[in-house]
CSV table of C-alpha atoms and ligand atoms in Angstrom, one decimal:
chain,number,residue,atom,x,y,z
Q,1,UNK,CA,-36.2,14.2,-1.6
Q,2,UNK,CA,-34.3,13.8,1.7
Q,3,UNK,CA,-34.7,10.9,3.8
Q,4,UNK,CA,-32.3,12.1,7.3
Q,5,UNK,CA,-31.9,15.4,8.7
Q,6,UNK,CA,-28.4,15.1,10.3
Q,7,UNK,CA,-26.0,12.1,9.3
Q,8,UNK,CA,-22.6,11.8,11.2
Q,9,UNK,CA,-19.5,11.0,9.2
Q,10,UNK,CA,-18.2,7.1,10.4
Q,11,UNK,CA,-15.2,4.8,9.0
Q,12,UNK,CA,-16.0,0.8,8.2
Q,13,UNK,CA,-13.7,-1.7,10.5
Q,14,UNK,CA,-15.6,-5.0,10.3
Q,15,UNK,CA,-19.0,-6.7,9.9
Q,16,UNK,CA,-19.1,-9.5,13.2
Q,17,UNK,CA,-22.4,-9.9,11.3
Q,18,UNK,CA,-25.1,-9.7,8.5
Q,19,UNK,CA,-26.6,-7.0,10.3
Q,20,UNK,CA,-24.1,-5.4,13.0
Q,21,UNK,CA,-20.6,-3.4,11.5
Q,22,UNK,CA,-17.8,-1.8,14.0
Q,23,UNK,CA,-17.2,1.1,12.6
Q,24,UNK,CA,-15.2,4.7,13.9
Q,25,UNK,CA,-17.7,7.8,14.8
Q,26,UNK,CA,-16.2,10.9,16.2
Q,27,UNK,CA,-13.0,9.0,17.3
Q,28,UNK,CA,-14.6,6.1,19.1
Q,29,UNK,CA,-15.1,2.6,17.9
Q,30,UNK,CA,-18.7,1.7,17.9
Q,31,UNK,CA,-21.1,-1.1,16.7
Q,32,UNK,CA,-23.7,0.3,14.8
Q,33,UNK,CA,-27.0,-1.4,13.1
Q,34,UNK,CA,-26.5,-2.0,9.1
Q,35,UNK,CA,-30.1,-2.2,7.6
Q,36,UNK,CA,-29.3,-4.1,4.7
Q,37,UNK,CA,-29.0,-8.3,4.5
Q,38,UNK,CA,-26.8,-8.2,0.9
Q,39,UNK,CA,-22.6,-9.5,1.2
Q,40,UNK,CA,-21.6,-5.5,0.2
Q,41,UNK,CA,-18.3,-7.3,0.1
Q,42,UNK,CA,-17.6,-4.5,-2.8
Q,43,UNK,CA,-18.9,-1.7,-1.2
Q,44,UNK,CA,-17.8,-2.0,2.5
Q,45,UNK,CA,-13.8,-2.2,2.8
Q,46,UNK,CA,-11.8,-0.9,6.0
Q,47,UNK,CA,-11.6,2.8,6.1
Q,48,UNK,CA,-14.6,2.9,3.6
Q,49,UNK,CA,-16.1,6.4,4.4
Q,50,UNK,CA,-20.0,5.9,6.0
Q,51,UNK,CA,-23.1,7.8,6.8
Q,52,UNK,CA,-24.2,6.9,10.1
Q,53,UNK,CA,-27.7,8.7,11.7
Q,54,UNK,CA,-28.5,8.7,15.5
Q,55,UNK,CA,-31.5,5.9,16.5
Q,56,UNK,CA,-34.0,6.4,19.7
Q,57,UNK,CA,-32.3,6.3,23.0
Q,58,UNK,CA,-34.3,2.9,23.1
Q,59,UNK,CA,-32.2,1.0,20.2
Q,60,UNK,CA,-29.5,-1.2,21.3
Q,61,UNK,CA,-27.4,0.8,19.3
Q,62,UNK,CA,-26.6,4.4,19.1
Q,63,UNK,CA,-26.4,4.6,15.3
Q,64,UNK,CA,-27.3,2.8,12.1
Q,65,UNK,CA,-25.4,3.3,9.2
Q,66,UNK,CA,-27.4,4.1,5.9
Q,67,UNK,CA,-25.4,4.8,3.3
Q,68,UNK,CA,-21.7,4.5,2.3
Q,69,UNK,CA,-19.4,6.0,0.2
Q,70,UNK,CA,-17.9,4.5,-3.8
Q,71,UNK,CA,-15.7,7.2,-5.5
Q,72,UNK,CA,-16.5,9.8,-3.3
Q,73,UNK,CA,-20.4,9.5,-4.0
Q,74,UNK,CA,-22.8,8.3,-1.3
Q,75,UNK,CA,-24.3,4.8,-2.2
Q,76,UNK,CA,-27.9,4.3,-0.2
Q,77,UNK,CA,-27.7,1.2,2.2
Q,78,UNK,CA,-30.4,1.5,4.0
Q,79,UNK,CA,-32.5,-1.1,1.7
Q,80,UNK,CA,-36.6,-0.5,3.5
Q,81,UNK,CA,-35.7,2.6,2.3
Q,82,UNK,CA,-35.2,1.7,-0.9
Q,83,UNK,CA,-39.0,1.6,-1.6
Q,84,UNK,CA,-39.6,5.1,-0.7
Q,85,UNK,CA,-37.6,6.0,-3.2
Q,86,UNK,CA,-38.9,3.6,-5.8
Q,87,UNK,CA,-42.7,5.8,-4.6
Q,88,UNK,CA,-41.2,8.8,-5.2
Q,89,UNK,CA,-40.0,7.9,-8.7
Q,90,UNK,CA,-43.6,6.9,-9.7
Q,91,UNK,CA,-44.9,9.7,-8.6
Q,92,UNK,CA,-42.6,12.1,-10.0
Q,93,UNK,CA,-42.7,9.9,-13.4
Q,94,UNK,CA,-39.1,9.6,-13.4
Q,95,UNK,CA,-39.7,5.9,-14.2
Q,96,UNK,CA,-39.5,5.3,-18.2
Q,97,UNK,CA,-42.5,3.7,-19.5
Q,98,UNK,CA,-44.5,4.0,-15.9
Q,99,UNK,CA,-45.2,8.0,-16.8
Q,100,UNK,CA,-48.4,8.6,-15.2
Q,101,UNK,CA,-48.6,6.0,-13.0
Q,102,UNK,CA,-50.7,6.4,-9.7
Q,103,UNK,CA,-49.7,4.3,-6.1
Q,104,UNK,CA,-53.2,2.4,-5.2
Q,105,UNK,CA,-51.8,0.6,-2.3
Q,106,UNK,CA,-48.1,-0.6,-1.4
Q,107,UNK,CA,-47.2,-3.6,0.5
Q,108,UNK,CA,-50.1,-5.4,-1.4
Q,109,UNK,CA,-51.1,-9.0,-1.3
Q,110,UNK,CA,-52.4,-11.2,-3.8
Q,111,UNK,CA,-52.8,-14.8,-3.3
Q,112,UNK,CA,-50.1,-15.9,-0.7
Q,113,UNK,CA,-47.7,-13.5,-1.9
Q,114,UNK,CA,-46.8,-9.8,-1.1
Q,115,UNK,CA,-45.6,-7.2,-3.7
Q,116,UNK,CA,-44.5,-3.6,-3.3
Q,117,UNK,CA,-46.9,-1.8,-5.0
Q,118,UNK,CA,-49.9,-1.8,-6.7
Q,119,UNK,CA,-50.4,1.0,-9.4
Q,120,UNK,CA,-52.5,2.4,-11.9
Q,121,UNK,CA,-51.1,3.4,-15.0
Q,122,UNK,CA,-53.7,4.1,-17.9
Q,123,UNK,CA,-56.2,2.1,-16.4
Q,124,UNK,CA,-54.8,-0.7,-16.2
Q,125,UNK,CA,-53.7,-2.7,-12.4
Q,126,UNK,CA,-49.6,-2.6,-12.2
Q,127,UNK,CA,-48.2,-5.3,-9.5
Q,128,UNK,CA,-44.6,-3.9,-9.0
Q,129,UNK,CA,-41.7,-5.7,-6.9
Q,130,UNK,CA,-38.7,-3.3,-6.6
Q,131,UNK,CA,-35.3,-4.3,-5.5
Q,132,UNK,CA,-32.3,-2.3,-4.5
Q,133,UNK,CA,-28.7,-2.8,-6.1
Q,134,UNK,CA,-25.8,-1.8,-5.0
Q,135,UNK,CA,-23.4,-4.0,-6.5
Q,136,UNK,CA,-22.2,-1.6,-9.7
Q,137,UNK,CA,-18.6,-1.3,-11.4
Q,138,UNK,CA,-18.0,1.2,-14.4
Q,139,UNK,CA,-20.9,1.0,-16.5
Q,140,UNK,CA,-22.4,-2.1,-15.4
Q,141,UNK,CA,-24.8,-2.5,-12.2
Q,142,UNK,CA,-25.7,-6.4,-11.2
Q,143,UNK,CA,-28.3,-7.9,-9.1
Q,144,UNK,CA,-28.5,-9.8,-6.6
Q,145,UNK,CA,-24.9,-9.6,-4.7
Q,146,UNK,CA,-25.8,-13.0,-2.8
Q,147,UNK,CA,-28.3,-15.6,-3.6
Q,148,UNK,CA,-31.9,-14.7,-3.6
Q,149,UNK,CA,-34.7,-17.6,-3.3
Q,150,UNK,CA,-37.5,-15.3,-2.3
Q,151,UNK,CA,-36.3,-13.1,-5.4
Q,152,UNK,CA,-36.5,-16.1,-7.9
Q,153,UNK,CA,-40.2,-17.0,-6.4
Q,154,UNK,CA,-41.3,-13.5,-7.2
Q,155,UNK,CA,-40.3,-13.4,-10.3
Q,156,UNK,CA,-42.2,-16.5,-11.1
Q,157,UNK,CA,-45.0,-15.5,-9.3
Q,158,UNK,CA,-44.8,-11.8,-11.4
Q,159,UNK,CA,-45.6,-14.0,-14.4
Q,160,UNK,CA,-48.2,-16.3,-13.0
Q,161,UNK,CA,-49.8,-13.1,-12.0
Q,162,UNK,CA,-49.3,-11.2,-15.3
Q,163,UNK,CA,-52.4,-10.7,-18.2
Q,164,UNK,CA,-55.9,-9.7,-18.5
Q,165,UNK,CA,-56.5,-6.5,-17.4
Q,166,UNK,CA,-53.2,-6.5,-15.0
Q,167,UNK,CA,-49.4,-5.9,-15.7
Q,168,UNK,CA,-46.8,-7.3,-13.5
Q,169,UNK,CA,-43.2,-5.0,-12.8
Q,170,UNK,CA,-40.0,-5.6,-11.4
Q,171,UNK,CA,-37.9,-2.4,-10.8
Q,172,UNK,CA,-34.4,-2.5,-9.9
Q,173,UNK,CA,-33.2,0.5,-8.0
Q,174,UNK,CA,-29.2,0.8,-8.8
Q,175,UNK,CA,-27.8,3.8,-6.5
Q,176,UNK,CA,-25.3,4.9,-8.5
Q,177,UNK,CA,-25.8,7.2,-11.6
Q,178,UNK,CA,-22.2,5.7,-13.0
Q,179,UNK,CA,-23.7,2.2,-14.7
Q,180,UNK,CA,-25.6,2.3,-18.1
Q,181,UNK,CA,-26.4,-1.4,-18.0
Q,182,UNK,CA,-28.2,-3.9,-15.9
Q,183,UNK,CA,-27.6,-7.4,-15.7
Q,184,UNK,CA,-28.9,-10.2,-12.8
Q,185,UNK,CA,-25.6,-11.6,-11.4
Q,186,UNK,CA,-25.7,-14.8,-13.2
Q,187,UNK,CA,-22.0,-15.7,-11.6
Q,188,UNK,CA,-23.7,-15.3,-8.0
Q,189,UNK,CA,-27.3,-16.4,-8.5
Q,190,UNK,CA,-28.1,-18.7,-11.9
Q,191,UNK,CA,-31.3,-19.7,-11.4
Q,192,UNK,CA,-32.2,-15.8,-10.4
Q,193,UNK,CA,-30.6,-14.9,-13.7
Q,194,UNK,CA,-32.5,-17.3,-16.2
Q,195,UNK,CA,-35.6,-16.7,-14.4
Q,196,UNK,CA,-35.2,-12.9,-15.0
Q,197,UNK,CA,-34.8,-14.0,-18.5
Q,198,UNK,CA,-38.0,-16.5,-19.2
Q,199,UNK,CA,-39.9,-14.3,-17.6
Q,200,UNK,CA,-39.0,-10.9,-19.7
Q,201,UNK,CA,-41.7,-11.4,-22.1
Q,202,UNK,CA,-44.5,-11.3,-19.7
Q,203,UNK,CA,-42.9,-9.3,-17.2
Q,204,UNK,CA,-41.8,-5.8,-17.5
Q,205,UNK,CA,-38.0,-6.0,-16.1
Q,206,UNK,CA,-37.6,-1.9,-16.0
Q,207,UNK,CA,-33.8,-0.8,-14.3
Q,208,UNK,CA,-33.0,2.6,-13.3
Q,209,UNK,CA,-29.9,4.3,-11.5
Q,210,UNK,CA,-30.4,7.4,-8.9
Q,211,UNK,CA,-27.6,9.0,-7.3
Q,212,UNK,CA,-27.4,11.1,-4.0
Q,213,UNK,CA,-25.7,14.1,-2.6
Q,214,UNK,CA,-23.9,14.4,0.6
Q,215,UNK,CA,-26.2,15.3,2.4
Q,216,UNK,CA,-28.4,12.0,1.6
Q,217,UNK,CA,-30.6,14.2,-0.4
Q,218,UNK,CA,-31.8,12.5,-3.8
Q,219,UNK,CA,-30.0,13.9,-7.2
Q,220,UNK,CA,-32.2,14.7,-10.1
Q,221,UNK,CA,-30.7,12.8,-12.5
Q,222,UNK,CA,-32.4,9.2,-12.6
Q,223,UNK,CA,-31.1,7.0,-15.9
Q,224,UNK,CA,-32.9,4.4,-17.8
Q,225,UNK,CA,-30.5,1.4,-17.9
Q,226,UNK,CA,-30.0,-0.8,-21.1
Q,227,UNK,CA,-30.7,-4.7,-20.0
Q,228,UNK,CA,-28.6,-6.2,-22.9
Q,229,UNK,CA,-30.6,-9.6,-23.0
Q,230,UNK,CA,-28.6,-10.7,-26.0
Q,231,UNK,CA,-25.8,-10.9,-23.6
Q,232,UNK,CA,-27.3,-12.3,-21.1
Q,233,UNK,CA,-28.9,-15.0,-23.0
Q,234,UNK,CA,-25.0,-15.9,-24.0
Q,235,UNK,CA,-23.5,-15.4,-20.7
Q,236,UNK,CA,-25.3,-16.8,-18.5
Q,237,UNK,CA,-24.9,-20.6,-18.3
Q,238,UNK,CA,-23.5,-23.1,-16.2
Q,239,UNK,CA,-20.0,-23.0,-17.3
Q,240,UNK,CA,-16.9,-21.3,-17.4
Q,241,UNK,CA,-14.4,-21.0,-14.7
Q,242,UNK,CA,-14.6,-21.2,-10.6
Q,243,UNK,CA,-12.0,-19.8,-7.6
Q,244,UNK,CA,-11.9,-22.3,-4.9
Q,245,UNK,CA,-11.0,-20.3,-1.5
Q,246,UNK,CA,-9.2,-23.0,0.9
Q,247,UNK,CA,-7.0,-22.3,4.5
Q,248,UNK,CA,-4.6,-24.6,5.3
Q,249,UNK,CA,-4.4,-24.4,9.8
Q,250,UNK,CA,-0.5,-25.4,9.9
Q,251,UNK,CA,2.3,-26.3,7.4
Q,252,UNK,CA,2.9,-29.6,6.2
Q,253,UNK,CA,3.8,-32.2,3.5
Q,254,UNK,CA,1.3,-33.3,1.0
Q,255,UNK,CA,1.6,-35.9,-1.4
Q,256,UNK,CA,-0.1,-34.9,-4.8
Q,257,UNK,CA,-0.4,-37.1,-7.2
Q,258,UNK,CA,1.5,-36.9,-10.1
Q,259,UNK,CA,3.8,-33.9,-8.3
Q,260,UNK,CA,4.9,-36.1,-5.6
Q,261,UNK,CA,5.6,-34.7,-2.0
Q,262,UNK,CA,5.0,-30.5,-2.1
Q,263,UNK,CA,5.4,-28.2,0.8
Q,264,UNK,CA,2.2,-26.5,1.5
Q,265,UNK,CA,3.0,-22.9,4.1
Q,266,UNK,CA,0.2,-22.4,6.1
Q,267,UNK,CA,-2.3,-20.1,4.7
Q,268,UNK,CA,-5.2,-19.6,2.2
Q,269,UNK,CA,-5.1,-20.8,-0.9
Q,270,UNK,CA,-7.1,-19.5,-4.1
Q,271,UNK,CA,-7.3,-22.3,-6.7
Q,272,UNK,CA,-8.6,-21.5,-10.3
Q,273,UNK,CA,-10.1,-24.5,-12.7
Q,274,UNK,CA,-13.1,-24.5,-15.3
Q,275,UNK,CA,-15.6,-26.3,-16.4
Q,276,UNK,CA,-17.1,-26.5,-20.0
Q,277,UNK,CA,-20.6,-27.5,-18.2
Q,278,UNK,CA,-22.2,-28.2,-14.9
Q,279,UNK,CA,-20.0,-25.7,-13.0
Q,280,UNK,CA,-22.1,-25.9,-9.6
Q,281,UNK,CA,-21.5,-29.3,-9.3
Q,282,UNK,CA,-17.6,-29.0,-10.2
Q,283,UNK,CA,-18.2,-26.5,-7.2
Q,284,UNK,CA,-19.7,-28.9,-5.1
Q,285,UNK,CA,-17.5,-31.3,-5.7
Q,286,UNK,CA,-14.3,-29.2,-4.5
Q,287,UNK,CA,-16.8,-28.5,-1.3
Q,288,UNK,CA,-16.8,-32.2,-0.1
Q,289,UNK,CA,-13.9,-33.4,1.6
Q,290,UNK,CA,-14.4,-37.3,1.2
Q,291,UNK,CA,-14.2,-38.0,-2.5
Q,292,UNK,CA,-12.0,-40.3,-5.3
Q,293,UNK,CA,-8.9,-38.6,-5.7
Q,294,UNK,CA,-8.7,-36.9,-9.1
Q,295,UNK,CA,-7.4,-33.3,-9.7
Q,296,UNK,CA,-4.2,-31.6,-7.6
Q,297,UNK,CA,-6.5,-29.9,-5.8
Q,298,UNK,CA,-8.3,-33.0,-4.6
Q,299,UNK,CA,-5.1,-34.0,-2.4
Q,300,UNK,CA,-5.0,-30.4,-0.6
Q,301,UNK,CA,-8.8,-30.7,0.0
Q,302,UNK,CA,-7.7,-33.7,2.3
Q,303,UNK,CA,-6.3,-31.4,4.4
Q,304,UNK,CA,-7.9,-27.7,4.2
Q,305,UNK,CA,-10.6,-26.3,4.9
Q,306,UNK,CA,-13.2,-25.1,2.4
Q,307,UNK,CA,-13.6,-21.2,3.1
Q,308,UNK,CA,-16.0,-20.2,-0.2
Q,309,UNK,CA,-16.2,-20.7,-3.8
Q,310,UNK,CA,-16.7,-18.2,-6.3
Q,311,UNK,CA,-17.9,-18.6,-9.8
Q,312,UNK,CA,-17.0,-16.6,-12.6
Q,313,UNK,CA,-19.6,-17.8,-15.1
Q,314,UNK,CA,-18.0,-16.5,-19.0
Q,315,UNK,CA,-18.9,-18.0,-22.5
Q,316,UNK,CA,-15.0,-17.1,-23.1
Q,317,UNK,CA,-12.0,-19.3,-21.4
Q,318,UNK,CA,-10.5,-17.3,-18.4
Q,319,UNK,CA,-8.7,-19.6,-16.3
Q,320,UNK,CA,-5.2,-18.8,-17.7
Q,321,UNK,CA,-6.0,-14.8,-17.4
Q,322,UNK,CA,-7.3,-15.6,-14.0
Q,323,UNK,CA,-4.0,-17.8,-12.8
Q,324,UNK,CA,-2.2,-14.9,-14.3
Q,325,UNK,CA,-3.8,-12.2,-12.2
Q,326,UNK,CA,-4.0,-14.1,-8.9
Q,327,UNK,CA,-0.1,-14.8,-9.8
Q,328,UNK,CA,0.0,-10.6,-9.6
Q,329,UNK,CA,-2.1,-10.3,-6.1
Q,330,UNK,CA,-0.7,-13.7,-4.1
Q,331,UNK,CA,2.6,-14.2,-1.9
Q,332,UNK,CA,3.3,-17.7,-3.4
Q,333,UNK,CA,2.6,-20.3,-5.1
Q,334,UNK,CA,2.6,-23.9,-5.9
Q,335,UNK,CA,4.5,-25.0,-9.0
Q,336,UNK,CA,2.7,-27.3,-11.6
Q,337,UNK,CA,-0.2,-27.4,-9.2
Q,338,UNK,CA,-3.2,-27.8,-11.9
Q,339,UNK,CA,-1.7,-26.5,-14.5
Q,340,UNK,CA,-0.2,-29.6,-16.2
Q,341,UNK,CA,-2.3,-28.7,-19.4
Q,342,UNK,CA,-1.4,-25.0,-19.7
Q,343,UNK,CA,1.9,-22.6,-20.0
Q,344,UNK,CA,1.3,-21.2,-16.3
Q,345,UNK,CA,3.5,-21.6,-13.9
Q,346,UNK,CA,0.1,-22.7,-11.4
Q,347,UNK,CA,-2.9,-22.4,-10.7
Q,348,UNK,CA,-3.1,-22.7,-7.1
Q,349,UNK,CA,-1.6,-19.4,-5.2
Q,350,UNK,CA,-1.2,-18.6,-1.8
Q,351,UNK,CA,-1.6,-15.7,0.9
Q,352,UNK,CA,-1.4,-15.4,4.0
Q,353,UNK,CA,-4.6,-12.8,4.7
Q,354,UNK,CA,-8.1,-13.9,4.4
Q,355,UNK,CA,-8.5,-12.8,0.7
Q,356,UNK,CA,-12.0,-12.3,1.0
Q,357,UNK,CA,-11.3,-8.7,3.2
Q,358,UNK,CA,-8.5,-8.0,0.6
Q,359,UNK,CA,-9.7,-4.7,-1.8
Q,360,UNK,CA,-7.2,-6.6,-4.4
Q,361,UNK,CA,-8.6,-9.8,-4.4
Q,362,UNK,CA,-12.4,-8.2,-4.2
Q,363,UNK,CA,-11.0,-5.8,-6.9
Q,364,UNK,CA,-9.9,-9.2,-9.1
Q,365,UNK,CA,-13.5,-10.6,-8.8
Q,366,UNK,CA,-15.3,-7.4,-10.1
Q,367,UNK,CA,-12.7,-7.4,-12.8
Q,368,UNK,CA,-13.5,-10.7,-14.4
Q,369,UNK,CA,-17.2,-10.9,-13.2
Q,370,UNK,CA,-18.2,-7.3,-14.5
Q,371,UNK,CA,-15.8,-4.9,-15.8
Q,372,UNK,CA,-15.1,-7.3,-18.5
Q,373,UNK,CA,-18.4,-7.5,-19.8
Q,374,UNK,CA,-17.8,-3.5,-20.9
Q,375,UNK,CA,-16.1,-5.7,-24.0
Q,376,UNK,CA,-18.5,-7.3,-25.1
Q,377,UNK,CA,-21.4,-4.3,-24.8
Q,378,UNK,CA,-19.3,-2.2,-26.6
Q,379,UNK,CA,-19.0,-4.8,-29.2
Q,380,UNK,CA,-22.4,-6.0,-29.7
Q,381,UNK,CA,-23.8,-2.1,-28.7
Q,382,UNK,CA,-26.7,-3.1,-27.2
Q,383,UNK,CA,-29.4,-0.5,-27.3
T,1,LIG,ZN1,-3.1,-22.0,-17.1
């Protein structure tokens, strides 16, 4: 299967927005169209190698860029293409446990909602809602890389719809043959994550990773990926521990608490804490600015700005393993600055660059939000 005839070589710059990216082509700068609405905060770094295809003299821009490259392997992007390729596995039964399985209609609407397909598979009426992942790090592939509503509504709608004479699917699409495991992101989207999980009795949560050649062409090889929901049963809760992502505009003097007057340098700041439950509301709580003054980093909110949060959801403590690696990636930080209960120096660290372009701060997430689940698969080998 090959979806584009010629592709053009490009190089990633910036994304201005959700669907634009500046990119190089044959020596030029350009802005090209980006088909795909997910953060790709993992995927997309400066210099990142792309695919880019010409569009119709009509488009407002000369190229869209489909695909992209992780370890020297194109990774699809183009995401309403994603559902070609989930027909093609059907009718090539490359999908395990959908062998035989015939395409009635796609785009197909039942009550109020639309699903992907509608199939036949030994006589019986599949509804199947596919989804395209591209958020993957050694063995483990995640879904979804920013928060889905619509996702979480289908789901629930999946199993509404499920029984009788009619099955209901969900098919995750990971394009990348590295992973062996599938897991919903419960650090980016909880209530995605325990939906996926009351609804895996009724529904059937099937995960498979396809890989592609350089020329855009589809591999053979398609895996069936192990959904360890022992795991995820444990893991994904609303607790465990949280960076908090400020900027501070200018340099100044701040009096916090207990520490007394501390020079802040202008910058961003990446602050790490925990919480034991109720994490998104900790979260929420570092959001607002006006509140009763409690922690160190209630002082600095005062005065900085709230750039993102980012959990980091673990049934295991972190937060001194994540103060120590921020220690490792940062330019300074702030001595005794929430960590009056611990042996770190801090937990507050800052930089001067917007760490959410960094590869070493993006790097640091993936670390503690995915590669470190490989321990605990290994451990409970889930099969
Ligand atoms: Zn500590």
């Amino acid at each position: 299967m090959k979806l584009f005839e010629n592709t053009k070589k490009g190089f990633f710059i910036a994304r201005p927005n959700r669907f634009i990216i500046e990119c190089m082509v044959e020596e030029k700068k350009v802005r090209a169209y980006l088909p795909n609405p997910g953060r790709l905060k993992e995927l997309l770094l400066p210099g990142s190698t792309l695919y880019m295809v010409s569009q119709k003299s009509s488009c407002k821009y000369k190229y869209m860029c489909v695909a992209t490259e992780k370890d020297g392997v194109p990774v699809l992007l183009h995401t309403h293409l994603n559902n070609r390729v989930a027909r093609y596995l059907i009718e090539h039964d490359r999908i395990p446990g959908l062998e035989g399985a015939e395409v009635i209609r796609p785009e197909v609407t039942v009550g109020s909602s639309r699903f992907d397909f509608l199939l036949n598979h030994k006589g019986k009426e599949v509804l199947l809602e596919v989804k395209s992942c591209t958020l993957f790090s050694g063995k483990i592939a995640m879904f979804p890389d920013a928060p889905t509503i619509r996702g979480k509504r289908h789901l629930e709608e999946l199993k509404m719809l499920s029984g009788g004479n009619r099955k209901c699917a969900v098919l995750f699409i990971v394009h990348s043959n590295a992973p062996e495991y599938f897991l919903p992101d419960y650090h980016t989207d909880l209530e995605f994550s325990k939906t996926l999980l009351s609804v895996s009795q009724d529904v059937m949560v099937k995960a498979v990773s396809v890989s592609w050649n350089k020329d855009i062409s589809l591999r053979k090889t398609v895996k069936d990926l192990i959904v360890p929901w022992d795991i995820i049963r444990n893991e994904a809760h609303d607790s465990g521990s949280y960076i908090v992502m400020l900027k501070l505009n200018k340099s100044m003097d701040i009096s916090v608490g207990s520490l007394g007057n501390v020079r802040f340098k202008k910058g961003y700041y990446l602050y790490v804490g925990s919480a034991k439950k109720n994490l998104s509301s900790r979260i929420a709580r570092h959001q607002r600015r006006r509140k009763n003054l409690f922690w160190h980093i209630d002082y600095l909110r005062k005065y900085a700005d709230h750039c993102a949060s980012f959990p980091l959801r673990a049934s295991s403590d972190l937060e001194c393993e994540i103060a120590g690696a921020l220690n490792e990636i940062s330019q300074w930080n702030i001595l005794k600055f929430g960590s009056s209960d611990c042996g770190c120096d801090s937990h507050l660290f800052g930089i001067s660059d917007d760490p959410s372009h960094l590869p070493k701060f993006i790097n640091l997430l993936l670390d503690f939000r995915i590669n470190r689940l490989e321990y605990l698969l290994t451990a409970c080998k889930c099969k």
